[in-house]
């Protein structure tokens, strides 16, 4: 076990020093016993994250934070970025908490008052220390370390949370990916080019009592040169920005080349069987298909790759979305952004911008690549569903033909729901659209038909697809080969989209 370390205490955040383990324990108790964790914060304040500029929840949060009690004091400091008198706080918070917050630099004295130097958000009972939100901070910092953000949440949801020996969180920022990975990894290495980030991540690790995490400062894979990991996570600075205004989200490289190069470097740092999961954006140039842009990134990688596309935006839509975010994050003046960004895209013939995620698995042998479009954003844990999809893909890739599907035993994967619309027109009820939904995981929804529903509900996890096809053909007096071919076609589609899982033997029969 290693303790949280940074290269040079305080780094580019002078005065911020990870508390000693004993101080950290007292601080953690101080936060958690006051209800400073996600569930209570969301209940009381509507969010467990600091507000953004123009956040309409701000007035309500302010009202709540005026309530007497320890949660109000901590929220005034670490959610809203407001000063509180040391005397008032000392009376309400657990003994020793205020001095220790000052000692590690989370608070600074300003006359009679104590002003926060960081913000604190929460994911469950994990505390996430970042720079104060721009809505609360006096100045914009180029090296500002932001707290929880939508892409961080997406990666948290996608992460495969099986026990592993070593995890790398590349571009750790506030450290949130690393903190959660520490729960299922023997060792976690968190890296960032921004020393302010590694300082805050190390401080956060201590605050959370995480002892199996190291923090290293440096560009991309530089700090871990020659090392391999069982799991690599990265929510990199993927925004396709023409200028580097903020280290957190801009990478200063041409279009999507930063993510491309990261993807190409990943395999050399993955152990055999290890996974890498990364959020990214990429472009289409001259109307090219979204797959064609990224396909060459994996060629010869020695990895199986699952590429998931979430959204696609035209360049102007993308610019407008980023303008709105920039004004909320206080990172750019939206007024000058539109022309600057659109000139950049036009001059490079960018016709679309795509966002999604990649999952790579290092594996010797003939590798596969699978592209998939998601209809909706992921919400909730998806790690198990991703592992299941890898198992299914491996199985499908190993089959010589669709006929071989008939030897498999199939069953519904995870939690599924079938929905049927009933439509009334002029007093007459008729059946409308049928939908098949995944209740968890990637939450895919597809339109379906009554025959497919019947087929799904007949899969008992014991009978092979071939036997099922024969029984169905007999029942309906149909040609067995035709029924088998149709069932194999439907089974393949449902397996590929994650609605079914398959095994070669019924459960219990295999050794
Ligand atoms: C979008 S933030 C993600 C932060 C955090 N992992 C999360 O999920 O919220 C990207 C992070 O990558 C870091 N970064 C930017 N350029 C980098 C580089 N060349 N090498 C390593 N990290 C970099 C930024 O400082 C920032 O902390």
Short mmCIF file of C-alpha atoms and ligand atoms in Angstrom, two decimals:
data_model
loop_
_atom_site.label_atom_id
_atom_site.label_comp_id
_atom_site.label_asym_id
_atom_site.label_seq_id
_atom_site.Cartn_x
_atom_site.Cartn_y
_atom_site.Cartn_z
CA UNK A 1 0.00 0.00 0.00
CA UNK A 2 1.22 3.46 -0.79
CA UNK A 3 -0.06 6.66 0.72
CA UNK A 4 -1.33 9.52 -1.46
CA UNK A 5 1.68 11.33 -2.80
CA UNK A 6 2.25 14.30 -4.99
CA UNK A 7 5.45 15.47 -6.52
CA UNK A 8 6.07 18.45 -4.23
CA UNK A 9 3.42 19.11 -1.59
CA UNK A 10 1.13 21.91 -2.55
CA UNK A 11 2.35 21.82 -6.18
CA UNK A 12 0.75 24.70 -8.08
CA UNK A 13 -1.76 25.07 -5.25
CA UNK A 14 0.36 26.62 -2.52
CA UNK A 15 -1.03 26.13 0.95
CA UNK A 16 -3.07 23.07 0.02
CA UNK A 17 -1.51 20.09 1.75
CA UNK A 18 -3.01 16.62 2.18
CA UNK A 19 -3.97 16.31 5.86
CA UNK A 20 -2.28 13.69 8.01
CA UNK A 21 -4.26 10.41 8.14
CA UNK A 22 -5.46 11.25 11.67
CA UNK A 23 -6.50 14.81 10.69
CA UNK A 24 -8.21 13.37 7.61
CA UNK A 25 -10.21 10.94 9.75
CA UNK A 26 -11.46 13.79 11.95
CA UNK A 27 -12.34 15.89 8.89
CA UNK A 28 -14.13 13.00 7.17
CA UNK A 29 -16.17 12.33 10.30
CA UNK A 30 -16.91 16.04 10.48
CA UNK A 31 -18.34 16.06 6.95
CA UNK A 32 -20.18 12.73 7.02
CA UNK A 33 -21.68 13.11 10.51
CA UNK A 34 -23.09 16.48 9.36
CA UNK A 35 -24.86 14.79 6.46
CA UNK A 36 -22.38 16.06 3.88
CA UNK A 37 -22.84 13.16 1.45
CA UNK A 38 -24.73 12.82 -1.82
CA UNK A 39 -28.12 11.64 -0.62
CA UNK A 40 -28.60 14.29 2.08
CA UNK A 41 -27.14 17.07 -0.05
CA UNK A 42 -29.46 16.24 -2.93
CA UNK A 43 -32.42 16.09 -0.55
CA UNK A 44 -31.58 19.42 1.12
CA UNK A 45 -29.94 21.39 -1.69
CA UNK A 46 -31.19 19.71 -4.85
CA UNK A 47 -27.60 18.82 -5.81
CA UNK A 48 -24.39 17.46 -4.31
CA UNK A 49 -22.25 19.64 -6.59
CA UNK A 50 -21.32 23.33 -6.42
CA UNK A 51 -23.63 25.47 -8.59
CA UNK A 52 -22.58 26.71 -12.02
CA UNK A 53 -22.80 30.31 -13.20
CA UNK A 54 -26.46 31.24 -13.68
CA UNK A 55 -27.61 28.10 -11.84
CA UNK A 56 -31.27 28.62 -11.00
CA UNK A 57 -30.91 26.38 -7.94
CA UNK A 58 -28.60 28.95 -6.34
CA UNK A 59 -31.27 30.92 -4.39
CA UNK A 60 -32.77 27.75 -2.91
CA UNK A 61 -29.31 26.49 -1.97
CA UNK A 62 -28.57 29.80 -0.31
CA UNK A 63 -31.79 29.70 1.71
CA UNK A 64 -31.08 26.11 2.87
CA UNK A 65 -27.50 26.95 3.79
CA UNK A 66 -28.75 29.65 6.20
CA UNK A 67 -30.37 26.95 8.34
CA UNK A 68 -28.54 26.52 11.65
CA UNK A 69 -26.48 23.38 12.01
CA UNK A 70 -23.26 21.86 10.71
CA UNK A 71 -24.54 20.95 7.22
CA UNK A 72 -25.48 24.59 6.56
CA UNK A 73 -22.02 25.83 7.60
CA UNK A 74 -20.20 23.26 5.45
CA UNK A 75 -22.53 23.92 2.50
CA UNK A 76 -21.97 27.69 2.77
CA UNK A 77 -18.25 27.09 2.53
CA UNK A 78 -17.85 24.17 0.20
CA UNK A 79 -20.92 24.20 -2.05
CA UNK A 80 -21.58 27.92 -2.27
CA UNK A 81 -18.08 29.31 -1.74
CA UNK A 82 -19.20 31.81 0.94
CA UNK A 83 -17.24 32.95 4.02
CA UNK A 84 -18.45 32.04 7.52
CA UNK A 85 -17.18 33.39 10.83
CA UNK A 86 -14.73 31.03 12.54
CA UNK A 87 -16.51 31.56 15.89
CA UNK A 88 -19.92 30.58 14.51
CA UNK A 89 -18.51 27.51 12.74
CA UNK A 90 -16.52 26.39 15.80
CA UNK A 91 -19.71 26.30 17.91
CA UNK A 92 -21.54 24.05 15.46
CA UNK A 93 -18.98 21.72 13.89
CA UNK A 94 -17.30 18.83 15.69
CA UNK A 95 -14.29 19.84 17.81
CA UNK A 96 -11.07 20.14 15.85
CA UNK A 97 -12.68 20.31 12.40
CA UNK A 98 -12.24 24.05 11.78
CA UNK A 99 -8.52 24.11 12.76
CA UNK A 100 -7.81 21.12 10.54
CA UNK A 101 -9.66 22.65 7.56
CA UNK A 102 -7.39 25.69 7.95
CA UNK A 103 -4.28 23.56 8.45
CA UNK A 104 -4.69 21.68 5.17
CA UNK A 105 -5.56 24.90 3.34
CA UNK A 106 -9.22 24.15 2.58
CA UNK A 107 -10.08 27.36 4.46
CA UNK A 108 -8.15 30.63 4.73
CA UNK A 109 -8.62 33.34 7.35
CA UNK A 110 -9.93 36.69 6.11
CA UNK A 111 -10.36 38.96 9.14
CA UNK A 112 -12.97 37.40 11.41
CA UNK A 113 -14.15 35.12 8.68
CA UNK A 114 -12.93 31.92 7.12
CA UNK A 115 -13.15 31.72 3.34
CA UNK A 116 -13.10 28.42 1.40
CA UNK A 117 -10.22 27.79 -1.00
CA UNK A 118 -11.81 24.66 -2.47
CA UNK A 119 -15.24 23.25 -3.25
CA UNK A 120 -16.40 19.84 -2.05
CA UNK A 121 -18.97 17.71 -3.89
CA UNK A 122 -20.07 14.18 -3.06
CA UNK A 123 -20.62 10.91 -4.93
CA UNK A 124 -22.33 8.66 -2.42
CA UNK A 125 -20.16 9.05 0.70
CA UNK A 126 -17.05 9.89 -1.32
CA UNK A 127 -16.00 13.53 -1.02
CA UNK A 128 -14.69 15.26 -4.15
CA UNK A 129 -12.43 18.28 -3.63
CA UNK A 130 -12.02 20.73 -6.53
CA UNK A 131 -11.45 24.40 -7.15
CA UNK A 132 -14.42 26.59 -6.22
CA UNK A 133 -17.04 26.78 -8.96
CA UNK A 134 -16.66 29.87 -11.21
CA UNK A 135 -20.08 30.91 -9.91
CA UNK A 136 -18.39 31.41 -6.53
CA UNK A 137 -14.76 32.19 -7.42
CA UNK A 138 -13.41 35.69 -7.89
CA UNK A 139 -11.08 34.86 -10.76
CA UNK A 140 -10.88 32.50 -13.72
CA UNK A 141 -7.87 30.19 -13.55
CA UNK A 142 -6.46 28.49 -16.61
CA UNK A 143 -5.49 25.51 -14.45
CA UNK A 144 -8.84 25.41 -12.68
CA UNK A 145 -9.72 21.88 -11.51
CA UNK A 146 -13.42 21.27 -11.84
CA UNK A 147 -15.46 18.88 -9.76
CA UNK A 148 -18.09 16.47 -10.97
CA UNK A 149 -19.24 17.01 -14.51
CA UNK A 150 -21.47 15.07 -16.94
CA UNK A 151 -18.61 13.23 -18.68
CA UNK A 152 -17.14 12.22 -15.30
CA UNK A 153 -20.51 10.76 -14.32
CA UNK A 154 -20.70 8.90 -17.65
CA UNK A 155 -17.31 7.26 -17.06
CA UNK A 156 -18.22 6.43 -13.45
CA UNK A 157 -21.30 4.64 -14.79
CA UNK A 158 -19.42 2.82 -17.56
CA UNK A 159 -16.54 1.60 -15.40
CA UNK A 160 -16.16 -2.16 -15.09
CA UNK A 161 -16.00 -2.60 -11.34
CA UNK A 162 -14.46 -6.06 -11.04
CA UNK A 163 -11.57 -6.57 -8.61
CA UNK A 164 -8.24 -5.79 -10.35
CA UNK A 165 -4.60 -5.49 -9.35
CA UNK A 166 -3.86 -2.05 -10.78
CA UNK A 167 -5.83 0.86 -12.21
CA UNK A 168 -4.57 3.97 -13.99
CA UNK A 169 -6.75 7.08 -14.04
CA UNK A 170 -5.22 9.27 -16.75
CA UNK A 171 -6.21 12.94 -16.47
CA UNK A 172 -7.47 12.49 -12.94
CA UNK A 173 -8.53 16.10 -12.26
CA UNK A 174 -10.22 16.11 -8.86
CA UNK A 175 -9.53 12.33 -8.65
CA UNK A 176 -13.11 11.09 -8.62
CA UNK A 177 -12.51 8.16 -11.02
CA UNK A 178 -9.48 7.07 -9.01
CA UNK A 179 -11.35 7.31 -5.68
CA UNK A 180 -14.08 4.94 -6.83
CA UNK A 181 -11.61 2.63 -8.57
CA UNK A 182 -9.65 2.38 -5.30
CA UNK A 183 -12.58 0.37 -3.93
CA UNK A 184 -11.99 -2.50 -6.38
CA UNK A 185 -8.28 -2.15 -7.22
CA UNK A 186 -5.28 -3.20 -5.17
CA UNK A 187 -3.42 -0.07 -6.37
CA UNK A 188 -4.53 3.05 -8.21
CA UNK A 189 -2.28 5.49 -10.05
CA UNK A 190 -3.80 8.90 -10.77
CA UNK A 191 -1.97 11.14 -13.25
CA UNK A 192 -2.53 14.63 -14.58
CA UNK A 193 -0.49 17.19 -16.46
CA UNK A 194 -1.84 19.86 -14.11
CA UNK A 195 -0.02 19.84 -10.75
CA UNK A 196 -2.95 21.62 -9.18
CA UNK A 197 -5.08 18.60 -10.10
CA UNK A 198 -2.71 16.05 -8.57
CA UNK A 199 -2.50 18.17 -5.41
CA UNK A 200 -6.30 18.30 -5.09
CA UNK A 201 -6.64 14.60 -5.94
CA UNK A 202 -4.09 13.68 -3.26
CA UNK A 203 -5.89 15.86 -0.75
CA UNK A 204 -9.21 14.26 -1.68
CA UNK A 205 -7.73 10.76 -1.40
CA UNK A 206 -6.57 11.50 2.14
CA UNK A 207 -9.88 13.05 3.07
CA UNK A 208 -11.61 9.86 1.94
CA UNK A 209 -9.18 7.63 3.81
CA UNK A 210 -7.90 6.08 0.56
CA UNK A 211 -4.46 4.56 1.11
CA UNK A 212 -3.87 2.57 -2.08
CA UNK A 213 -3.54 5.53 -4.46
CA UNK A 214 -0.55 7.45 -5.81
CA UNK A 215 -0.77 10.77 -7.66
CA UNK A 216 1.79 11.60 -10.36
CA UNK A 217 2.14 14.76 -12.42
CA UNK A 218 3.00 14.64 -16.13
CA UNK A 219 1.86 14.61 -19.74
CA UNK A 220 -0.31 11.65 -20.88
CA UNK A 221 1.52 8.32 -20.24
CA UNK A 222 4.83 9.99 -19.37
CA UNK A 223 4.54 9.46 -15.57
CA UNK A 224 3.86 5.71 -16.03
CA UNK A 225 6.30 4.98 -18.85
CA UNK A 226 7.03 1.22 -19.05
CA UNK A 227 4.20 0.28 -16.66
CA UNK A 228 1.14 -1.83 -17.42
CA UNK A 229 -2.26 -1.80 -15.73
CA UNK A 230 -5.26 -4.10 -15.40
CA UNK A 231 -7.67 -1.22 -15.92
CA UNK A 232 -7.12 2.17 -17.55
CA UNK A 233 -9.74 4.88 -17.13
CA UNK A 234 -9.63 8.23 -18.84
CA UNK A 235 -11.99 11.14 -19.14
CA UNK A 236 -9.46 13.22 -21.10
CA UNK A 237 -9.69 16.85 -22.21
CA UNK A 238 -11.58 15.88 -25.36
CA UNK A 239 -13.33 19.11 -26.32
CA UNK A 240 -12.71 19.97 -29.98
CA UNK A 241 -11.68 23.50 -29.26
CA UNK A 242 -9.57 25.74 -31.52
CA UNK A 243 -7.85 27.36 -28.51
CA UNK A 244 -6.45 26.10 -25.23
CA UNK A 245 -8.14 28.18 -22.62
CA UNK A 246 -8.49 25.69 -19.79
CA UNK A 247 -6.26 22.66 -19.13
CA UNK A 248 -9.23 20.78 -17.73
CA UNK A 249 -11.15 20.50 -20.99
CA UNK A 250 -8.92 21.74 -23.86
CA UNK A 251 -5.90 19.83 -25.12
CA UNK A 252 -4.42 22.31 -27.60
CA UNK A 253 -4.11 19.69 -30.33
CA UNK A 254 -5.57 19.59 -33.85
CA UNK A 255 -9.22 18.41 -33.83
CA UNK A 256 -9.42 14.90 -32.28
CA UNK A 257 -5.71 14.01 -32.54
CA UNK A 258 -5.18 14.14 -28.75
CA UNK A 259 -7.69 11.31 -28.20
CA UNK A 260 -6.40 9.42 -31.25
CA UNK A 261 -2.86 9.40 -29.87
CA UNK A 262 -4.09 8.41 -26.42
CA UNK A 263 -5.96 5.46 -27.92
CA UNK A 264 -2.85 4.39 -29.81
CA UNK A 265 -0.75 4.48 -26.65
CA UNK A 266 -3.20 2.57 -24.47
CA UNK A 267 -2.34 -1.02 -25.57
CA UNK A 268 1.32 -0.67 -24.52
CA UNK A 269 0.11 0.06 -20.98
CA UNK A 270 -2.53 -2.66 -20.69
CA UNK A 271 -1.95 -6.10 -19.27
CA UNK A 272 -3.25 -9.10 -21.22
CA UNK A 273 -6.99 -9.28 -20.50
CA UNK A 274 -6.98 -5.74 -19.11
CA UNK A 275 -9.64 -3.18 -20.07
CA UNK A 276 -9.35 0.50 -20.94
CA UNK A 277 -12.39 2.77 -20.85
CA UNK A 278 -12.38 6.27 -22.15
CA UNK A 279 -14.80 9.08 -22.96
CA UNK A 280 -14.10 11.04 -26.14
CA UNK A 281 -15.29 13.22 -28.98
CA UNK A 282 -14.26 12.97 -32.61
CA UNK A 283 -15.16 14.56 -35.93
CA UNK A 284 -16.37 13.59 -39.37
CA UNK A 285 -14.49 15.37 -42.13
CA UNK A 286 -16.14 15.80 -45.53
CA UNK A 287 -19.19 13.77 -44.51
CA UNK A 288 -17.26 10.59 -43.64
CA UNK A 289 -19.02 7.92 -41.60
CA UNK A 290 -18.38 8.18 -37.84
CA UNK A 291 -16.87 4.69 -37.79
CA UNK A 292 -14.40 5.38 -40.59
CA UNK A 293 -12.76 8.21 -38.68
CA UNK A 294 -11.87 6.09 -35.65
CA UNK A 295 -11.46 2.63 -37.20
CA UNK A 296 -7.76 3.21 -38.12
CA UNK A 297 -7.03 4.20 -34.51
CA UNK A 298 -7.39 0.56 -33.41
CA UNK A 299 -5.79 -1.22 -36.36
CA UNK A 300 -3.07 -3.57 -35.16
CA UNK A 301 -3.71 -2.52 -31.55
CA UNK A 302 -3.82 -6.07 -30.15
CA UNK A 303 -7.12 -5.11 -28.51
CA UNK A 304 -10.76 -5.97 -28.94
CA UNK A 305 -12.62 -2.69 -29.24
CA UNK A 306 -16.18 -1.70 -28.58
CA UNK A 307 -16.85 1.82 -29.86
CA UNK A 308 -20.02 3.43 -28.59
CA UNK A 309 -21.42 6.55 -30.19
CA UNK A 310 -23.78 8.61 -28.07
CA UNK A 311 -24.52 11.95 -29.77
CA UNK A 312 -23.83 13.51 -33.16
CA UNK A 313 -24.03 17.26 -33.70
CA UNK A 314 -23.53 19.50 -36.67
CA UNK A 315 -20.60 21.86 -36.10
CA UNK A 316 -22.85 24.85 -35.34
CA UNK A 317 -24.97 22.85 -32.87
CA UNK A 318 -21.85 21.62 -31.15
CA UNK A 319 -20.46 25.16 -30.92
CA UNK A 320 -23.68 26.50 -29.44
CA UNK A 321 -23.77 23.70 -26.83
CA UNK A 322 -20.18 24.39 -25.83
CA UNK A 323 -20.88 28.15 -25.74
CA UNK A 324 -23.62 27.57 -23.20
CA UNK A 325 -21.37 25.36 -21.08
CA UNK A 326 -18.52 27.85 -21.35
CA UNK A 327 -20.71 30.63 -20.02
CA UNK A 328 -21.81 28.38 -17.13
CA UNK A 329 -18.25 27.30 -16.35
CA UNK A 330 -16.93 30.85 -16.84
CA UNK A 331 -14.16 29.57 -19.11
CA UNK A 332 -14.80 31.52 -22.31
CA UNK A 333 -16.58 34.62 -23.45
CA UNK A 334 -19.44 33.11 -25.48
CA UNK A 335 -19.66 36.22 -27.68
CA UNK A 336 -16.33 35.59 -29.40
CA UNK A 337 -16.64 31.82 -29.47
CA UNK A 338 -19.08 31.28 -32.31
CA UNK A 339 -17.06 32.76 -35.18
CA UNK A 340 -13.75 31.47 -33.84
CA UNK A 341 -15.00 27.89 -33.52
CA UNK A 342 -16.99 27.86 -36.74
CA UNK A 343 -14.01 29.23 -38.75
CA UNK A 344 -11.91 26.41 -37.29
CA UNK A 345 -14.39 23.71 -38.30
CA UNK A 346 -15.11 25.20 -41.74
CA UNK A 347 -11.43 25.49 -42.60
CA UNK A 348 -11.04 21.78 -41.82
CA UNK A 349 -14.25 20.70 -43.53
CA UNK A 350 -15.69 19.28 -40.29
CA UNK A 351 -19.22 18.13 -41.06
CA UNK A 352 -20.15 16.57 -37.71
CA UNK A 353 -18.94 16.08 -34.16
CA UNK A 354 -19.57 12.82 -32.33
CA UNK A 355 -19.36 11.95 -28.67
CA UNK A 356 -19.14 8.55 -27.04
CA UNK A 357 -16.95 6.05 -25.30
CA UNK A 358 -14.41 3.37 -26.13
CA UNK A 359 -13.83 0.10 -24.35
CA UNK A 360 -10.63 -1.74 -25.26
CA UNK A 361 -9.51 -5.12 -24.03
CA UNK A 362 -6.00 -6.33 -24.70
CA UNK A 363 -6.14 -9.87 -26.03
CA UNK A 364 -3.70 -11.99 -28.01
CA UNK A 365 -5.17 -13.61 -31.11
CA UNK A 366 -7.46 -12.29 -33.81
CA UNK A 367 -9.16 -9.19 -32.47
CA UNK A 368 -12.62 -7.86 -33.16
CA UNK A 369 -13.99 -4.30 -33.38
CA UNK A 370 -17.65 -3.57 -32.77
CA UNK A 371 -19.36 -0.23 -33.42
CA UNK A 372 -22.64 0.66 -31.81
CA UNK A 373 -24.93 3.68 -31.56
CA UNK A 374 -26.79 4.38 -28.33
CA UNK A 375 -30.17 6.08 -28.41
CA UNK A 376 -29.91 7.59 -24.94
CA UNK A 377 -27.29 8.70 -22.46
CA UNK A 378 -26.17 6.03 -20.02
CA UNK A 379 -27.41 6.38 -16.45
CA UNK A 380 -26.59 4.01 -13.66
CA UNK A 381 -23.89 1.35 -13.45
CA UNK A 382 -23.11 -0.38 -16.77
CA UNK A 383 -19.92 -2.30 -15.94
CA UNK A 384 -21.63 -5.69 -15.64
CA UNK A 385 -23.55 -5.14 -18.89
CA UNK A 386 -20.29 -4.26 -20.66
CA UNK A 387 -18.58 -7.43 -19.45
CA UNK A 388 -21.59 -9.45 -20.59
CA UNK A 389 -21.42 -7.83 -24.02
CA UNK A 390 -17.73 -8.74 -24.32
CA UNK A 391 -18.53 -12.36 -23.47
CA UNK A 392 -21.31 -12.41 -26.07
CA UNK A 393 -19.13 -10.79 -28.73
CA UNK A 394 -16.35 -13.32 -28.07
CA UNK A 395 -18.85 -16.14 -28.50
CA UNK A 396 -20.35 -14.70 -31.71
CA UNK A 397 -16.89 -14.12 -33.19
CA UNK A 398 -15.99 -17.74 -32.46
CA UNK A 399 -18.94 -19.17 -34.43
CA UNK A 400 -18.20 -20.42 -37.94
CA UNK A 401 -21.70 -19.48 -39.20
CA UNK A 402 -25.18 -18.45 -38.08
CA UNK A 403 -26.11 -22.14 -38.17
CA UNK A 404 -23.82 -22.67 -35.18
CA UNK A 405 -26.13 -20.36 -33.19
CA UNK A 406 -28.62 -23.25 -33.14
CA UNK A 407 -26.35 -25.16 -30.75
CA UNK A 408 -26.45 -22.34 -28.21
CA UNK A 409 -28.70 -21.96 -25.21
CA UNK A 410 -30.09 -18.43 -24.92
CA UNK A 411 -31.70 -16.44 -22.15
CA UNK A 412 -32.74 -12.81 -21.66
CA UNK A 413 -29.82 -10.65 -20.46
CA UNK A 414 -30.25 -8.56 -17.33
CA UNK A 415 -33.56 -6.86 -16.71
CA UNK A 416 -35.83 -6.42 -19.71
CA UNK A 417 -39.23 -4.84 -20.16
CA UNK A 418 -41.69 -5.25 -23.02
CA UNK A 419 -44.07 -2.35 -23.58
CA UNK A 420 -47.18 -2.36 -25.72
CA UNK A 421 -49.10 0.77 -26.70
CA UNK A 422 -52.88 0.53 -26.78
CA UNK A 423 -54.35 3.19 -29.01
CA UNK A 424 -57.96 4.37 -29.00
CA UNK A 425 -59.39 5.90 -32.19
CA UNK A 426 -63.06 6.88 -32.23
CA UNK A 427 -63.88 4.51 -29.39
CA UNK A 428 -62.02 1.57 -30.93
CA UNK A 429 -58.97 0.18 -29.09
CA UNK A 430 -56.17 -1.32 -31.15
CA UNK A 431 -52.68 -2.55 -30.32
CA UNK A 432 -49.96 -0.03 -31.20
CA UNK A 433 -46.16 -0.14 -31.11
CA UNK A 434 -44.24 -2.81 -29.18
CA UNK A 435 -40.95 -1.91 -27.55
CA UNK A 436 -38.25 -3.93 -25.90
CA UNK A 437 -36.30 -2.08 -23.22
CA UNK A 438 -33.28 -2.75 -21.05
CA UNK A 439 -34.13 -1.64 -17.55
CA UNK A 440 -30.50 -1.24 -16.50
CA UNK A 441 -27.03 -1.08 -18.05
CA UNK A 442 -26.92 0.72 -21.38
CA UNK A 443 -30.72 1.05 -21.34
CA UNK A 444 -31.26 0.37 -25.01
CA UNK A 445 -34.77 0.42 -26.47
CA UNK A 446 -35.78 -1.13 -29.78
CA UNK A 447 -39.07 -1.46 -31.58
CA UNK A 448 -40.15 -5.09 -31.85
CA UNK A 449 -42.86 -7.44 -33.12
CA UNK A 450 -45.23 -9.98 -31.50
CA UNK A 451 -43.27 -12.94 -32.97
CA UNK A 452 -40.07 -11.69 -31.38
CA UNK A 453 -41.84 -11.24 -28.03
CA UNK A 454 -43.14 -14.80 -28.21
CA UNK A 455 -39.66 -16.03 -29.07
CA UNK A 456 -38.13 -14.10 -26.15
CA UNK A 457 -40.58 -15.41 -23.61
CA UNK A 458 -39.98 -19.00 -24.74
CA UNK A 459 -36.25 -18.85 -24.03
CA UNK A 460 -35.92 -20.88 -20.86
CA UNK A 461 -32.12 -20.96 -20.51
CA UNK A 462 -32.11 -24.78 -20.93
CA UNK A 463 -33.32 -25.59 -24.45
CA UNK A 464 -30.94 -25.06 -27.36
CA UNK A 465 -32.04 -22.68 -30.09
CA UNK A 466 -32.12 -25.62 -32.53
CA UNK A 467 -34.51 -27.62 -30.30
CA UNK A 468 -36.69 -24.56 -29.85
CA UNK A 469 -36.81 -24.04 -33.63
CA UNK A 470 -37.80 -27.68 -34.23
CA UNK A 471 -40.57 -27.55 -31.59
CA UNK A 472 -41.89 -24.26 -33.02
CA UNK A 473 -41.88 -25.59 -36.59
CA UNK A 474 -43.82 -28.66 -35.45
CA UNK A 475 -46.35 -26.60 -33.52
CA UNK A 476 -47.10 -24.32 -36.50
CA UNK A 477 -46.60 -26.89 -39.25
CA UNK A 478 -43.81 -24.80 -40.78
CA UNK A 479 -40.61 -25.85 -42.59
CA UNK A 480 -38.00 -26.55 -39.85
CA UNK A 481 -35.07 -25.04 -41.84
CA UNK A 482 -36.99 -21.79 -42.42
CA UNK A 483 -37.94 -21.45 -38.76
CA UNK A 484 -34.36 -22.23 -37.70
CA UNK A 485 -32.89 -19.66 -40.11
CA UNK A 486 -35.33 -16.96 -38.95
CA UNK A 487 -34.72 -17.72 -35.27
CA UNK A 488 -30.96 -17.61 -35.80
CA UNK A 489 -31.28 -14.22 -37.51
CA UNK A 490 -33.41 -12.76 -34.69
CA UNK A 491 -31.15 -14.31 -32.03
CA UNK A 492 -28.05 -12.75 -33.58
CA UNK A 493 -29.63 -9.27 -33.65
CA UNK A 494 -30.78 -9.54 -30.03
CA UNK A 495 -27.43 -10.93 -28.88
CA UNK A 496 -25.55 -8.15 -30.67
CA UNK A 497 -27.66 -5.49 -28.98
CA UNK A 498 -27.33 -7.00 -25.53
CA UNK A 499 -30.91 -8.24 -25.05
CA UNK A 500 -29.85 -11.89 -24.86
CA UNK A 501 -26.93 -13.82 -23.49
CA UNK A 502 -25.80 -17.22 -24.67
CA UNK A 503 -23.87 -20.24 -23.54
CA UNK A 504 -22.82 -23.39 -25.32
CA UNK A 505 -24.38 -25.62 -22.64
CA UNK A 506 -27.40 -25.20 -20.38
CA UNK A 507 -26.32 -23.95 -16.94
CA UNK A 508 -25.31 -26.85 -14.71
CA UNK A 509 -24.34 -29.19 -17.59
CA UNK A 510 -20.89 -27.74 -18.23
CA UNK A 511 -18.02 -29.03 -16.04
C1 LIG B 1 -12.20 16.35 -18.49
S1 LIG B 1 -11.02 16.42 -17.20
C2 LIG B 1 -11.41 14.92 -16.32
C3 LIG B 1 -11.12 14.96 -14.85
C4 LIG B 1 -11.58 13.76 -14.06
N1 LIG B 1 -10.86 12.56 -14.44
C5 LIG B 1 -13.07 13.54 -14.22
O1 LIG B 1 -13.47 12.47 -14.68
O2 LIG B 1 -13.82 14.46 -13.87
C6 LIG B 1 -9.52 16.06 -18.04
C7 LIG B 1 -8.29 16.07 -17.17
O3 LIG B 1 -7.16 15.77 -18.00
C8 LIG B 1 -6.08 16.60 -17.62
N2 LIG B 1 -5.16 16.77 -18.76
C9 LIG B 1 -5.19 17.72 -19.74
N3 LIG B 1 -4.17 17.53 -20.60
C10 LIG B 1 -3.49 16.44 -20.17
C11 LIG B 1 -2.32 15.77 -20.62
N4 LIG B 1 -1.69 16.18 -21.71
N5 LIG B 1 -1.87 14.72 -19.91
C12 LIG B 1 -2.53 14.31 -18.78
N6 LIG B 1 -3.63 14.92 -18.29
C13 LIG B 1 -4.12 15.97 -18.98
C14 LIG B 1 -6.73 17.90 -17.20
O4 LIG B 1 -5.88 18.66 -16.37
C15 LIG B 1 -7.99 17.40 -16.52
O5 LIG B 1 -7.80 17.23 -15.16
#
